[in-house]
Structures are given as structure tokens and as C-alpha cells.
PDB file of C-alpha atoms in Angstrom:
ATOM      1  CA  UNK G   1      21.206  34.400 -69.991  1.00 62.00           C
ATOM      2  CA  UNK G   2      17.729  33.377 -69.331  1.00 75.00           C
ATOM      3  CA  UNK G   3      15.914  31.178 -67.346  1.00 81.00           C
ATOM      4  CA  UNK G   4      12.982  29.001 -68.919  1.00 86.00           C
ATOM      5  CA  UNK G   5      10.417  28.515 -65.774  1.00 86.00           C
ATOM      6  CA  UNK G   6       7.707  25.855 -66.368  1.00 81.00           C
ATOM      7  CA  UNK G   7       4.797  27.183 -65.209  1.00 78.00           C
ATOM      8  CA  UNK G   8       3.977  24.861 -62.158  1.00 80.00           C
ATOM      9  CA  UNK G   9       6.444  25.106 -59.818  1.00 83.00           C
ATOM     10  CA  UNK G  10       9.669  27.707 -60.571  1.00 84.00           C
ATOM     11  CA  UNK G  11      10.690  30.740 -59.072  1.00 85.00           C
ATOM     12  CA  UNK G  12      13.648  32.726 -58.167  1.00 86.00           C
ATOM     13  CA  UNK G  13      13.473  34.529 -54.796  1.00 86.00           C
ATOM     14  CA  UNK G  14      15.874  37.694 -54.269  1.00 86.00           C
ATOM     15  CA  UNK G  15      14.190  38.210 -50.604  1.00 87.00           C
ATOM     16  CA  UNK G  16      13.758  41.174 -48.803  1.00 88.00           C
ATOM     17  CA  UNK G  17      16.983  42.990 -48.294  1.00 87.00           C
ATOM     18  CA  UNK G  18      16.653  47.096 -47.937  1.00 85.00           C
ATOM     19  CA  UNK G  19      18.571  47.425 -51.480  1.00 84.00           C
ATOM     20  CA  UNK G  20      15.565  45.738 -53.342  1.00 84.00           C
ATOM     21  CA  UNK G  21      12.556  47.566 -51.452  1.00 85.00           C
ATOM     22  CA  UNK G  22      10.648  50.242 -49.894  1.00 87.00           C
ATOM     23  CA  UNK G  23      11.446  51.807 -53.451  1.00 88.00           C
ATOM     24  CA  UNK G  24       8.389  55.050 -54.167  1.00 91.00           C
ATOM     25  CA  UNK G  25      10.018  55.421 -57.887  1.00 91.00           C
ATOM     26  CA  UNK G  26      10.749  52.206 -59.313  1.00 90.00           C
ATOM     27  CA  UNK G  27      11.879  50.231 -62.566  1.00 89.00           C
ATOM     28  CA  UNK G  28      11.376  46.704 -63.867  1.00 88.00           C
ATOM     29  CA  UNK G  29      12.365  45.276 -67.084  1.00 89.00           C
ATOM     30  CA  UNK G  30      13.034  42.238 -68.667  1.00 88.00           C
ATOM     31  CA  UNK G  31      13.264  40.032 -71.552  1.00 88.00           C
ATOM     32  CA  UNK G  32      10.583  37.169 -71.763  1.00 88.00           C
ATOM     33  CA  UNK G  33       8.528  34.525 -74.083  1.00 88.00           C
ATOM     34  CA  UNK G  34       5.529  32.487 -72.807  1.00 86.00           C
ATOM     35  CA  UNK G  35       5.471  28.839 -73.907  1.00 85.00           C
ATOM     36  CA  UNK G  36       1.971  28.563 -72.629  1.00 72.00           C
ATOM     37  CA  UNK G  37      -0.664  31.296 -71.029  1.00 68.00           C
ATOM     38  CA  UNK G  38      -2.586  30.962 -67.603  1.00 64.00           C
ATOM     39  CA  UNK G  39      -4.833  33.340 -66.124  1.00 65.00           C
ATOM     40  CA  UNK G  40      -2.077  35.214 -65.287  1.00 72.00           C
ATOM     41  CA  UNK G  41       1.745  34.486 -66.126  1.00 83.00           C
ATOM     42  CA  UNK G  42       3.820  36.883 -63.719  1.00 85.00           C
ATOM     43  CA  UNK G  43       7.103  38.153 -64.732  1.00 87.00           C
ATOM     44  CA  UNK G  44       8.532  39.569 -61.898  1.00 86.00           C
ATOM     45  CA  UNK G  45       8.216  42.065 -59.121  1.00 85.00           C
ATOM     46  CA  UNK G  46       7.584  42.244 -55.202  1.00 83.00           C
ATOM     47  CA  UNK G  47       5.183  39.494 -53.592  1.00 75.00           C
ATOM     48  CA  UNK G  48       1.546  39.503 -54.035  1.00 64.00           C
ATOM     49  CA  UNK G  49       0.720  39.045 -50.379  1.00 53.00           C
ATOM     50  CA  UNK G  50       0.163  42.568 -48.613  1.00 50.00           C
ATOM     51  CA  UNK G  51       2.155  44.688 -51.616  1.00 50.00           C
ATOM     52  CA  UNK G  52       1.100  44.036 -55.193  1.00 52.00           C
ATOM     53  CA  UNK G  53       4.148  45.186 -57.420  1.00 56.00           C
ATOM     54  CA  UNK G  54       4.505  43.074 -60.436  1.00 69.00           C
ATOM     55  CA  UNK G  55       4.420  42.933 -64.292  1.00 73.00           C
ATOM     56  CA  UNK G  56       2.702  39.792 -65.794  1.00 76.00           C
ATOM     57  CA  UNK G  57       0.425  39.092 -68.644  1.00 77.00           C
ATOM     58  CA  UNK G  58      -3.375  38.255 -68.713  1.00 72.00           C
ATOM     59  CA  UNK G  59      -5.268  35.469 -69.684  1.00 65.00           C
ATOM     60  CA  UNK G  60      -4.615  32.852 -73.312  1.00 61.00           C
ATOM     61  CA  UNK G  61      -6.923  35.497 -75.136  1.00 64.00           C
ATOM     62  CA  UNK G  62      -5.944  38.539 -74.844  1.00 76.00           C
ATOM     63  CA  UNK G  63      -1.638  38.485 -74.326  1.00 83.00           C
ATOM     64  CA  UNK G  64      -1.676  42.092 -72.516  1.00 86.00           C
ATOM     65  CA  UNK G  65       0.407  43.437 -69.948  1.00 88.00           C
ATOM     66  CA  UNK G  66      -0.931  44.201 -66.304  1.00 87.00           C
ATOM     67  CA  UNK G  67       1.274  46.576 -63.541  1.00 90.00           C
ATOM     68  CA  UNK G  68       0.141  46.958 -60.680  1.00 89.00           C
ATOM     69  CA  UNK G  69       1.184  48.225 -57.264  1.00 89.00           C
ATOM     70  CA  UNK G  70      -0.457  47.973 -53.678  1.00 88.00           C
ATOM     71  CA  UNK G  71      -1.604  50.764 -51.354  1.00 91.00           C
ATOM     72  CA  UNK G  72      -3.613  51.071 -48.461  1.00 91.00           C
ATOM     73  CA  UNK G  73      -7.138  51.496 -49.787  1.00 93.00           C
ATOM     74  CA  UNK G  74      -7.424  50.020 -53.230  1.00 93.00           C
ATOM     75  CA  UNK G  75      -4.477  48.460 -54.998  1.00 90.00           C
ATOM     76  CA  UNK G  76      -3.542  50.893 -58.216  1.00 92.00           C
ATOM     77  CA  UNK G  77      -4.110  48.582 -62.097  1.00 91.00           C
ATOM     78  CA  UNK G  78      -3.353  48.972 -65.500  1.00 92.00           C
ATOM     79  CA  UNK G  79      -3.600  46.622 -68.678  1.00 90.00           C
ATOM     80  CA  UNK G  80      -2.483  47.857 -71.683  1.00 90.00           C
ATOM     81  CA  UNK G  81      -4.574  47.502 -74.552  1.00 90.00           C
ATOM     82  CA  UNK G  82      -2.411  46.338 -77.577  1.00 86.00           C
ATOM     83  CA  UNK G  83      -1.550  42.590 -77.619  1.00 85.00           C
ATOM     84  CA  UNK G  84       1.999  41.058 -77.827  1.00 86.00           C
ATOM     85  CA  UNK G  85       3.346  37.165 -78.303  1.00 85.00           C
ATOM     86  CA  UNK G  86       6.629  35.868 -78.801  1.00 87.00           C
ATOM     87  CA  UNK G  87       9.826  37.172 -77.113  1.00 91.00           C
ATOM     88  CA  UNK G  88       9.274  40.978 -75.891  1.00 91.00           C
ATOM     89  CA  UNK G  89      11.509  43.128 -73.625  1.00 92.00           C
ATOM     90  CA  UNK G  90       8.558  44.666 -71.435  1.00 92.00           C
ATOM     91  CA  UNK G  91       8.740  46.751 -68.314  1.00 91.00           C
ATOM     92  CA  UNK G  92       7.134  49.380 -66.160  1.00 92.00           C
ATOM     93  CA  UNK G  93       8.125  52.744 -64.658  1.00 93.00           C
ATOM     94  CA  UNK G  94       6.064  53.904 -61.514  1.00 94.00           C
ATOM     95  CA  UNK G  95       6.277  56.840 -59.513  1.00 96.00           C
ATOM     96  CA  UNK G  96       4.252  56.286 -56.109  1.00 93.00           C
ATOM     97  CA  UNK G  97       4.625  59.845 -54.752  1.00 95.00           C
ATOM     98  CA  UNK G  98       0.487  60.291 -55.806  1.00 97.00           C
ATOM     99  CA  UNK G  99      -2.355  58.377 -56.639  1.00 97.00           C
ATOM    100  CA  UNK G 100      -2.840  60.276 -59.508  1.00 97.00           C
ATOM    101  CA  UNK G 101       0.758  59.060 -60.902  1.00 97.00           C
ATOM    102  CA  UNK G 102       0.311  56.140 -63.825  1.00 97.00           C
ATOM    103  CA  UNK G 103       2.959  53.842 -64.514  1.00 95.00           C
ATOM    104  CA  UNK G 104       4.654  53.899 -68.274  1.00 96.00           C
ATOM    105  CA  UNK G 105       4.016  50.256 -69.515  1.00 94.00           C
ATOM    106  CA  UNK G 106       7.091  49.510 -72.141  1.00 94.00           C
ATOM    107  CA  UNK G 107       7.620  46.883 -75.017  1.00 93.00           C
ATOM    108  CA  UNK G 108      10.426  46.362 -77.151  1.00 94.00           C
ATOM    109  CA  UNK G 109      11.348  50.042 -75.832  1.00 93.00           C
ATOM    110  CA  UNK G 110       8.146  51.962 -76.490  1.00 95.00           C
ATOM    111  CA  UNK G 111       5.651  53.195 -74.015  1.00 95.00           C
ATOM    112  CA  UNK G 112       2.691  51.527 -75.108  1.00 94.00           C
ATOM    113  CA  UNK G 113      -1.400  52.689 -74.546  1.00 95.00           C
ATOM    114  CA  UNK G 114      -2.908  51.194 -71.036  1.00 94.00           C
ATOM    115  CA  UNK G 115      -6.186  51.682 -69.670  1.00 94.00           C
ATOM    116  CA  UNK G 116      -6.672  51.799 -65.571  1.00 95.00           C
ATOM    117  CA  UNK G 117      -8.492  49.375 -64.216  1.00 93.00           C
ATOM    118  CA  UNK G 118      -8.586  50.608 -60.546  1.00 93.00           C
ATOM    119  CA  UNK G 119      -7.361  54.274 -59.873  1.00 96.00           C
ATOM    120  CA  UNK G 120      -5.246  53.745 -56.646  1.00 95.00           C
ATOM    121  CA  UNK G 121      -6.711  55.075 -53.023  1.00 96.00           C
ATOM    122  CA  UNK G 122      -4.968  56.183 -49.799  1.00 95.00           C
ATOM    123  CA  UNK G 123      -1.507  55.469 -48.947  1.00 94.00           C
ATOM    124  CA  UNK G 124       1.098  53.733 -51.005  1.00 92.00           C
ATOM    125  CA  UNK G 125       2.244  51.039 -49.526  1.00 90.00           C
ATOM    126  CA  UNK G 126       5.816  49.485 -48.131  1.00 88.00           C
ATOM    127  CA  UNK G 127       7.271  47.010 -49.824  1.00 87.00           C
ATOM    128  CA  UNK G 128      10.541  45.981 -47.523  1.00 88.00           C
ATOM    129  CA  UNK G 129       9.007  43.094 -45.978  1.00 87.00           C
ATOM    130  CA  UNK G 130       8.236  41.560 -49.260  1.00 86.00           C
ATOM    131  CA  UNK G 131      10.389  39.112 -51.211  1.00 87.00           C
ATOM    132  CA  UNK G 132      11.303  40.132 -54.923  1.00 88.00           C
ATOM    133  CA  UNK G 133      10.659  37.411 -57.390  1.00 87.00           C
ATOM    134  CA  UNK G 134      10.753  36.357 -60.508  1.00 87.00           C
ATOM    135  CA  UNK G 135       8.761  34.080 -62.139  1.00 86.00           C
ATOM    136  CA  UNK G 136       5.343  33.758 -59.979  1.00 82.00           C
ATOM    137  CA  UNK G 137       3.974  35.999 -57.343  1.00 79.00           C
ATOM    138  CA  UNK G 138       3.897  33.612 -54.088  1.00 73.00           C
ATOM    139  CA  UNK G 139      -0.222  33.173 -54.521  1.00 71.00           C
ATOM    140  CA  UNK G 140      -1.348  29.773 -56.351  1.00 65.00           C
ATOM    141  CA  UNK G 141      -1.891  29.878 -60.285  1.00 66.00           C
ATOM    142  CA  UNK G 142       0.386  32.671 -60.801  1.00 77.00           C
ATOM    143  CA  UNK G 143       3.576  30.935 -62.435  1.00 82.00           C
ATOM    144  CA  UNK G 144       5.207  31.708 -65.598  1.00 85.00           C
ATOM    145  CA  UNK G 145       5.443  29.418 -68.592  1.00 86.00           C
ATOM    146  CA  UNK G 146       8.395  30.624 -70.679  1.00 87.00           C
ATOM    147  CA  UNK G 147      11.674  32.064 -69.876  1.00 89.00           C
ATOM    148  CA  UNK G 148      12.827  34.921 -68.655  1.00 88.00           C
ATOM    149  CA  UNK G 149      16.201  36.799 -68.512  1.00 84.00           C
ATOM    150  CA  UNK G 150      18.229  40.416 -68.517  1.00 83.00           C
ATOM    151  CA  UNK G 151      16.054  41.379 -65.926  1.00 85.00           C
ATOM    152  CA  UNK G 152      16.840  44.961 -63.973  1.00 85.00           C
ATOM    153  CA  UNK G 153      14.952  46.154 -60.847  1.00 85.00           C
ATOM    154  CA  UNK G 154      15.668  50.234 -60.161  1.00 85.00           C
ATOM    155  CA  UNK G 155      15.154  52.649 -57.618  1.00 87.00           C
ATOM    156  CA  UNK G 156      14.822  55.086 -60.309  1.00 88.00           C
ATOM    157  CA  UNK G 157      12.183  56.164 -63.124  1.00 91.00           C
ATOM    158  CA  UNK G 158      13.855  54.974 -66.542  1.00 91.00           C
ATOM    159  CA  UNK G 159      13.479  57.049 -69.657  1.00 92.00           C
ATOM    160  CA  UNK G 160      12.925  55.818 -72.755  1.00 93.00           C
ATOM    161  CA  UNK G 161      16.595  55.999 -73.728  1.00 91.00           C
ATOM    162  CA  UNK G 162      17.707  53.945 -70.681  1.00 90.00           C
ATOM    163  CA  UNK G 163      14.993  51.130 -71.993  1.00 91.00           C
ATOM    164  CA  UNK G 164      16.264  51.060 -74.860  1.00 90.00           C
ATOM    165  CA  UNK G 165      19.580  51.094 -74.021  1.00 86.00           C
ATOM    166  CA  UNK G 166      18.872  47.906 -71.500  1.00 85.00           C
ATOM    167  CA  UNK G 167      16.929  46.547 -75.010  1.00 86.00           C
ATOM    168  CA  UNK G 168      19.746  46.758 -77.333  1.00 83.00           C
ATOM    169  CA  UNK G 169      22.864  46.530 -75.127  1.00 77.00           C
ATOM    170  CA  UNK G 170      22.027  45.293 -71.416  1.00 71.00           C
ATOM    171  CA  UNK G 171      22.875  47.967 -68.943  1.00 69.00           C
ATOM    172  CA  UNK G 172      20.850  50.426 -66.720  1.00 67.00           C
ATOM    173  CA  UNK G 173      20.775  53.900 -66.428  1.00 65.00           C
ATOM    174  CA  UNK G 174      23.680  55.796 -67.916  1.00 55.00           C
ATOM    175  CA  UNK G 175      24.792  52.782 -69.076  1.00 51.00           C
ATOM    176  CA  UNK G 176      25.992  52.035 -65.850  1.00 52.00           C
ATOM    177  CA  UNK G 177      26.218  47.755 -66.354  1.00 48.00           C
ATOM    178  CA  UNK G 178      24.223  46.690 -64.101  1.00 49.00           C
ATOM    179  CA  UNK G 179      25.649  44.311 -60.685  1.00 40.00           C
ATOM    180  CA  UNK G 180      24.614  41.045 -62.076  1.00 37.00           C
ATOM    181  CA  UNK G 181      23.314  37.900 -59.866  1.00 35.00           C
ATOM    182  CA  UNK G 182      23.491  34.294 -60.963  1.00 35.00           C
ATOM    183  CA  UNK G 183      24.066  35.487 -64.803  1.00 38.00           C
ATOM    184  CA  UNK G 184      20.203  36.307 -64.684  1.00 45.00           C
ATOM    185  CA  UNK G 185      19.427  39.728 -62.937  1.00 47.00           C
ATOM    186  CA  UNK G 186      20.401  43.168 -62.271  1.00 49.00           C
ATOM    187  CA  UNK G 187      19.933  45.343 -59.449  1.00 47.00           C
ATOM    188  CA  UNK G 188      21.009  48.449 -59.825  1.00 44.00           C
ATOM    189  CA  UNK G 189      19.201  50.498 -56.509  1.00 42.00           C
ATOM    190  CA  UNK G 190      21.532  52.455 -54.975  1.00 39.00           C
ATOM    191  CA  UNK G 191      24.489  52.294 -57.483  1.00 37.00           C
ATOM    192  CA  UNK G 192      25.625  55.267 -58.802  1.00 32.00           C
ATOM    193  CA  UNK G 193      26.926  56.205 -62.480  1.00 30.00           C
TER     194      UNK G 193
END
């Protein structure tokens, strides 16, 4: 099921509870298709303020996938270079343990070429106190036009084979099926196979 958000006004807000954050490895995947492009059109992830953690797509021009994540000096970024329209499964793996870590960028189940826009400084930072969302960021003009669905938020570094087993049949890692909330998302942090 998906959820088609009309880039003004629509979120959904998952909040802050200890099974969705403070994650150092992390996954986030989903299923999506813009109706309309903004500067930027954010999927999903942790809130902008303080902790940058999200996967959304750049400007009307170019269609290509940003991740980034927050730390204490400068805030880590990566576009990837290829562009994409229509309905795409697209996610991000990210390992926080070292600023020399990159994320793998996915679509439709293959890692895909990025370049780094900011090389990430200091200390990764702590995402518990911020909400997970889907659909905009919490900062003005970030809102996604489109909809949005089958999305999964891990604890855990995804291989290719567990994207594209969440691509072709739904469920996370092991093909453990994933805990899911209002018909729309999966968390599976903490679960076990």
C-alpha cells in the first residue's frame, strides 16, 4: 500500500521511540513516484533539524538521489549521478562507524554511482531525539509530491540480496516480513530472523 502525499502539507511522523534511532548502521528503502519536483522532494528518514538522515531527490532538472547524514562538524552528502523518473524502489545503506564510510545509494536493487558532495567531519551524530518521517523533513519546502509506500527502516546494513528481496517480494533481511504499521511501513530494528 502506498500513500500519495501532495507536496504542500503531508507527512507521516513515526516519532522518536529508541527502536527507530540512535541507529550507527542503518537502512532505508522504499517504493516511490514524484507527481511533481521541488527543490528537494524528501522521501523519508530522521528530521532535518540537528540530525540530517534522509533520502530525497534534487531539483525538476536533474531527478537524482541525495543521502545524507548529520555529524558534529560538517554534515556527510552524496548525489548520485545517473537520473531516474517514474516509480523506483530507492534506498541507502550507511555505516557511521567513520567518516571515511560512504553510503550505497540503491535503485530498482542496484547500487548506483554517487559523487560526495561534503566528506563528513568529527563526530557522528545521535539521532534518538529526532522524529522519523516520511514524506518531508520538518524544514519548509521539503515535501514530497508523489506517493510513497513498502517503506523499511533497519538497524542493519542491507546487501544487495536483501534489496532485492524487499524489491521483488516485500520483506527485510532474511526475509524476515517485516512488523508492518498502518499497511505503509516496516520497521524491522531490533527483530531478529
Amino acid at each position: 500500500m502506498a500513500y500519495d502525499f501532495d507536496g504542500v502539507d503531508d507527512d507521516i511522523t513515526f516519532g522518536t521511540d529508541a527502536s527507530i534511532g540512535g541507529f550507527t548502521t542503518m537502512t532505508f528503502i522504499a517504493w516511490c513516484a514524484r507527481d511533481a519536483s521541488g527543490d528537494i522532494n524528501f522521501v523519508g528518514g530522521k528530521d532535518r533539524y540537528g540530525v540530517v538522515l534522509g533520502l530525497g531527490w534534487q531539483s525538476t532538472t536533474d531527478n537524482l538521489l541525495t543521502f545524507e547524514h548529520g555529524w558534529s562538524g560538517d554534515n556527510g552528502s552524496w548525489r548520485t549521478t545517473g537520473a531516474l523518473t517514474g516509480l523506483n524502489q530507492v534506498g541507502a545503506t550507511y555505516d557511521g562507524g567513520a567518516t571515511t564510510n560512504d553510503p550505497v545509494i540503491y535503485a530498482n536493487g542496484a547500487s548506483v554511482a554517487f559523487t560526495e558532495l561534503v566528506a563528513p567531519t568529527l563526530v557522528f551524530d545521535d539521532d534518538s531525539a529526532q522524529n522519523l518521517r516520511i514524506g518531508e523533513t520538518g524544514a519548509a519546502g521539503q515535501q514530497f509530491d508523489g506517493v510513497i509506500g513498502h517503506v523499511c527502516w533497519d538497524n542493519t546494513i542491507w546487501t544487495a540480496a536483501d534489496v532485492n528481496r524487499h524489491r521483488w517480494w516485500g520483506v527485510g533481511v532474511g526475509g524476515l516480513q517485516c512488523m508492518n504499521i498502518i499497511d505503509f511501513m516496516c520497521i524491522s530494528a531490533g527483530q531478529e530472523g
